[in-house]
JSON list of C-alpha atoms in Angstrom, two decimals:
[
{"chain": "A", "resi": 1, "resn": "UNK", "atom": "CA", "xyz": [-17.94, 52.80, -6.65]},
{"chain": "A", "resi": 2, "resn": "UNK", "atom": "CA", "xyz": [-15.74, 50.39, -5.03]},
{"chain": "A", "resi": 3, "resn": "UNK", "atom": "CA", "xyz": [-15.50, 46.99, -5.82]},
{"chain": "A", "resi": 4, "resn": "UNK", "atom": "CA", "xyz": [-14.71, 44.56, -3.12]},
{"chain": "A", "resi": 5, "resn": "UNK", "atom": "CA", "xyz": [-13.70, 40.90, -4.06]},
{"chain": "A", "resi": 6, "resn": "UNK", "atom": "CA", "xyz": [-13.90, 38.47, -0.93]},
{"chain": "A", "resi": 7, "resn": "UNK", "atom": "CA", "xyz": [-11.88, 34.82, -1.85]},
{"chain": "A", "resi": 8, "resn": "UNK", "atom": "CA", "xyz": [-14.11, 32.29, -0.66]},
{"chain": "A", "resi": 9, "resn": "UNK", "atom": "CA", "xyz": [-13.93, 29.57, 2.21]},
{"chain": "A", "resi": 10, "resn": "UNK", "atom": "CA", "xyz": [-13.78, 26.02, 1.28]},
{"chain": "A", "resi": 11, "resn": "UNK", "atom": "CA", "xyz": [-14.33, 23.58, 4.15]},
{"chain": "A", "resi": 12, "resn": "UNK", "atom": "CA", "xyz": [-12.98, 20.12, 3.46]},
{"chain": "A", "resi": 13, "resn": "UNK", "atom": "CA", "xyz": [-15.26, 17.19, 5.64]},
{"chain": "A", "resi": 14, "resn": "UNK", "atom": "CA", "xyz": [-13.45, 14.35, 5.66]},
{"chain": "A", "resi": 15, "resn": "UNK", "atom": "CA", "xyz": [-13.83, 11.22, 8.15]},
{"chain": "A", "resi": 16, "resn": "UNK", "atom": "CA", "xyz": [-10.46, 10.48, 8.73]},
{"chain": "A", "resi": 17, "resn": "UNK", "atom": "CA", "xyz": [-9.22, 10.29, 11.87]},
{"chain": "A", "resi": 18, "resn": "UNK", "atom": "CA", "xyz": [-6.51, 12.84, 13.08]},
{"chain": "A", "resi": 19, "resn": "UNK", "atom": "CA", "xyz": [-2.65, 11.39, 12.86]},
{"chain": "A", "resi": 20, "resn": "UNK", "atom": "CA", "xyz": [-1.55, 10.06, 15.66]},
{"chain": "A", "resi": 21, "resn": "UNK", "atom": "CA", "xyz": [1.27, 11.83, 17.59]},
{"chain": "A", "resi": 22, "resn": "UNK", "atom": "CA", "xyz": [4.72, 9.55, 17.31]},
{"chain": "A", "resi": 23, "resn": "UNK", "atom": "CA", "xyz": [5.21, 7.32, 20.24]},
{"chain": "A", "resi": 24, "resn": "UNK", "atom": "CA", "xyz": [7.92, 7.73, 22.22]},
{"chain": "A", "resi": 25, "resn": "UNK", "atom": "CA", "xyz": [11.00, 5.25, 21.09]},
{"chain": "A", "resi": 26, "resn": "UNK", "atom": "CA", "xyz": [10.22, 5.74, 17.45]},
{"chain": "A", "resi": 27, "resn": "UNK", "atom": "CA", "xyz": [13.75, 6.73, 17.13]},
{"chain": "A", "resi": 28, "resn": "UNK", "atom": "CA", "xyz": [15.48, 3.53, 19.18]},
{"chain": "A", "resi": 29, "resn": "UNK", "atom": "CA", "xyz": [13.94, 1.33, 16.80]},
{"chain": "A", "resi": 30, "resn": "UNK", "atom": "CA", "xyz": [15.19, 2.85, 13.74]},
{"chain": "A", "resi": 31, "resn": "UNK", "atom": "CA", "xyz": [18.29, 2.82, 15.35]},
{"chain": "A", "resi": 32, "resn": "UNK", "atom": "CA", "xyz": [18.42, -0.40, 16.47]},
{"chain": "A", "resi": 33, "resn": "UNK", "atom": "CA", "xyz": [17.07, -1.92, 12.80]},
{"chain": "A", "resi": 34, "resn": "UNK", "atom": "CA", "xyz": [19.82, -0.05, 11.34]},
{"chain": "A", "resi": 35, "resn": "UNK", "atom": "CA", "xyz": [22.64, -1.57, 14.23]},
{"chain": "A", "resi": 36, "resn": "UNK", "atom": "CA", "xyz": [21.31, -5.07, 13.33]},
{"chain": "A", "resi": 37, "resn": "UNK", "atom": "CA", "xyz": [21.55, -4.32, 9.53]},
{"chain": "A", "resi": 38, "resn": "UNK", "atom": "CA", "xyz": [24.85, -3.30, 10.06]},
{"chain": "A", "resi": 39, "resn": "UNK", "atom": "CA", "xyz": [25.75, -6.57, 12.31]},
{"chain": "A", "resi": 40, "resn": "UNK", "atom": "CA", "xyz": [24.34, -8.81, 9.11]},
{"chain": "A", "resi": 41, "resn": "UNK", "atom": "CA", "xyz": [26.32, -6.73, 7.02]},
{"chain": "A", "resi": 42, "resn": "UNK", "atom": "CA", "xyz": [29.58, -6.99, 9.44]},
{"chain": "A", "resi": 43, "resn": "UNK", "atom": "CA", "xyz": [29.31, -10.86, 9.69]},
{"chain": "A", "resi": 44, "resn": "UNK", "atom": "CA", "xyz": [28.36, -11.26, 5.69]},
{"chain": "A", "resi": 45, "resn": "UNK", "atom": "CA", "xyz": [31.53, -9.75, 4.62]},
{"chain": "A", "resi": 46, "resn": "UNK", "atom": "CA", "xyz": [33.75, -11.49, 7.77]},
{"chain": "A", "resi": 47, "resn": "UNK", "atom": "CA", "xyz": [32.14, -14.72, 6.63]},
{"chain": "A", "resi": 48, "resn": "UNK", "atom": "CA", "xyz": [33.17, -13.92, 2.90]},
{"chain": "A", "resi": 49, "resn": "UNK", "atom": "CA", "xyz": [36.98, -12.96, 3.92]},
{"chain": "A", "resi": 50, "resn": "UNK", "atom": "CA", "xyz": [37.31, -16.09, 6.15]},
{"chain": "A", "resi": 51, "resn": "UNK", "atom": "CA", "xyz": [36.19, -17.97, 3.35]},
{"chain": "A", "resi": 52, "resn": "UNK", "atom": "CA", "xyz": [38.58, -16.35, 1.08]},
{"chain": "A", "resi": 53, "resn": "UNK", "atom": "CA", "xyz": [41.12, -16.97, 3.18]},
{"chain": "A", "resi": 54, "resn": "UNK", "atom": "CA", "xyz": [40.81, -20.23, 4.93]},
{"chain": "A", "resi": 55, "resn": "UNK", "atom": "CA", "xyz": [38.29, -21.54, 2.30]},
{"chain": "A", "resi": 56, "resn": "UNK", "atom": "CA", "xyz": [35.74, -23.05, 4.18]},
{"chain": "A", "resi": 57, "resn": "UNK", "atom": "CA", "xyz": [32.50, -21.02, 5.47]},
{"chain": "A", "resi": 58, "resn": "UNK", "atom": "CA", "xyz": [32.68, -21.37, 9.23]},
{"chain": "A", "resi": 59, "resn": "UNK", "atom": "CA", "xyz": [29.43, -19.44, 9.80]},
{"chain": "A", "resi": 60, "resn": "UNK", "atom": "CA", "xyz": [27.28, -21.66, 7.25]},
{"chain": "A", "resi": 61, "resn": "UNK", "atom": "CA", "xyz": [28.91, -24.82, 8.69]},
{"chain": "A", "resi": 62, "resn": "UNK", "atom": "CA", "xyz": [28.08, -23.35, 12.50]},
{"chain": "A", "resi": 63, "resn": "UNK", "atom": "CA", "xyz": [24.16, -22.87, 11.34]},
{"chain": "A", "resi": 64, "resn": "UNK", "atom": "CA", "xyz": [23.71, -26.19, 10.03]},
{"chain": "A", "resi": 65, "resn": "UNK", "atom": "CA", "xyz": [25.19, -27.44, 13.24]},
{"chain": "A", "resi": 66, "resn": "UNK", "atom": "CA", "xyz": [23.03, -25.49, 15.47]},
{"chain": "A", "resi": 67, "resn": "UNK", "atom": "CA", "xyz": [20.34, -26.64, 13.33]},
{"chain": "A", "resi": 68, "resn": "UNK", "atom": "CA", "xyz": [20.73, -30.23, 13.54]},
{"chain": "A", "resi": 69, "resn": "UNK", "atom": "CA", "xyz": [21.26, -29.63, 16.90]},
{"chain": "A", "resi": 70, "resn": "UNK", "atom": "CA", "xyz": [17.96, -27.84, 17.62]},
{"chain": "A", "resi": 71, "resn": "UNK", "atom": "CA", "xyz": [16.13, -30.67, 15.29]},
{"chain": "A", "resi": 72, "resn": "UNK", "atom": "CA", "xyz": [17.26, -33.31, 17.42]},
{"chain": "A", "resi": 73, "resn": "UNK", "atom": "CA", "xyz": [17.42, -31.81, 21.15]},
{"chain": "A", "resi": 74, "resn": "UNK", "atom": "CA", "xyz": [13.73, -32.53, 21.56]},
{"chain": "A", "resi": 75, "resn": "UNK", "atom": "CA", "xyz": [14.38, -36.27, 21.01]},
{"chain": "A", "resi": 76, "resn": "UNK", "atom": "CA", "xyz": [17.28, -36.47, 23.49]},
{"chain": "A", "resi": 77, "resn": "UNK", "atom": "CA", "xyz": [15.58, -34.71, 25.86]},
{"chain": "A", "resi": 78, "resn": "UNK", "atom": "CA", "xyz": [12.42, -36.97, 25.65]},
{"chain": "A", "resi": 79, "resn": "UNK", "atom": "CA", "xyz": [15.64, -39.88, 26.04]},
{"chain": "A", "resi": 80, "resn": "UNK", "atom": "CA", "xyz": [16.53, -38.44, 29.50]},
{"chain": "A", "resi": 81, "resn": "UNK", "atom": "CA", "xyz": [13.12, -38.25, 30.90]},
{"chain": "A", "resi": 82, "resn": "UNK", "atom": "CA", "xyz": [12.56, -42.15, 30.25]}
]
C-alpha cells in the first residue's frame, strides 16, 4: 500500500492593487536630494569656519538682508508705478 501525501494549495485573495513599476528618474532624484544635502552641509560648515575666523556670520547677515529686501520690494515697486 502506498501512501501518497499531496501539500495543499493556499490561495491568498487580497484587493490590493499590484505595485507599481518605478518610474523612470527615481534615481536622479535621490541623487539630486542627496547633492542638495550635501550643498547645506558644505555651506553650514563654510558659514561656521568664516565665523570662526572672521567672527561675524556672513550667510545669516546675507538672509536677513535678502529678507528685508523681499519684505519691502513690493512697496517700492507699488512707489514706481505711481
Amino acid at each position: 500500500m502506498t501512501v501518497t501525501t499531496q501539500t495543499p494549495v493556499v490561495y491568498v485573495i487580497t484587493d490590493a492593487p499590484p505595485r507599481p513599476k518605478p518610474g523612470r528618474g527615481g534615481g536622479w532624484r535621490l541623487w539630486l536630494r542627496l547633492a542638495l544635502i550635501a550643498v547645506l552641509l558644505l555651506v553650514t560648515a563654510a558659514d561656521e569656519w568664516v565665523t570662526s575666523v572672521l567672527g561675524v556670520r556672513p550667510l545669516l547677515r546675507l538672509t536677513s538682508e535678502v529678507r528685508t529686501w523681499a519684505d519691502t520690494a513690493p512697496d517700492e515697486a507699488q512707489e514706481v508705478r505711481r
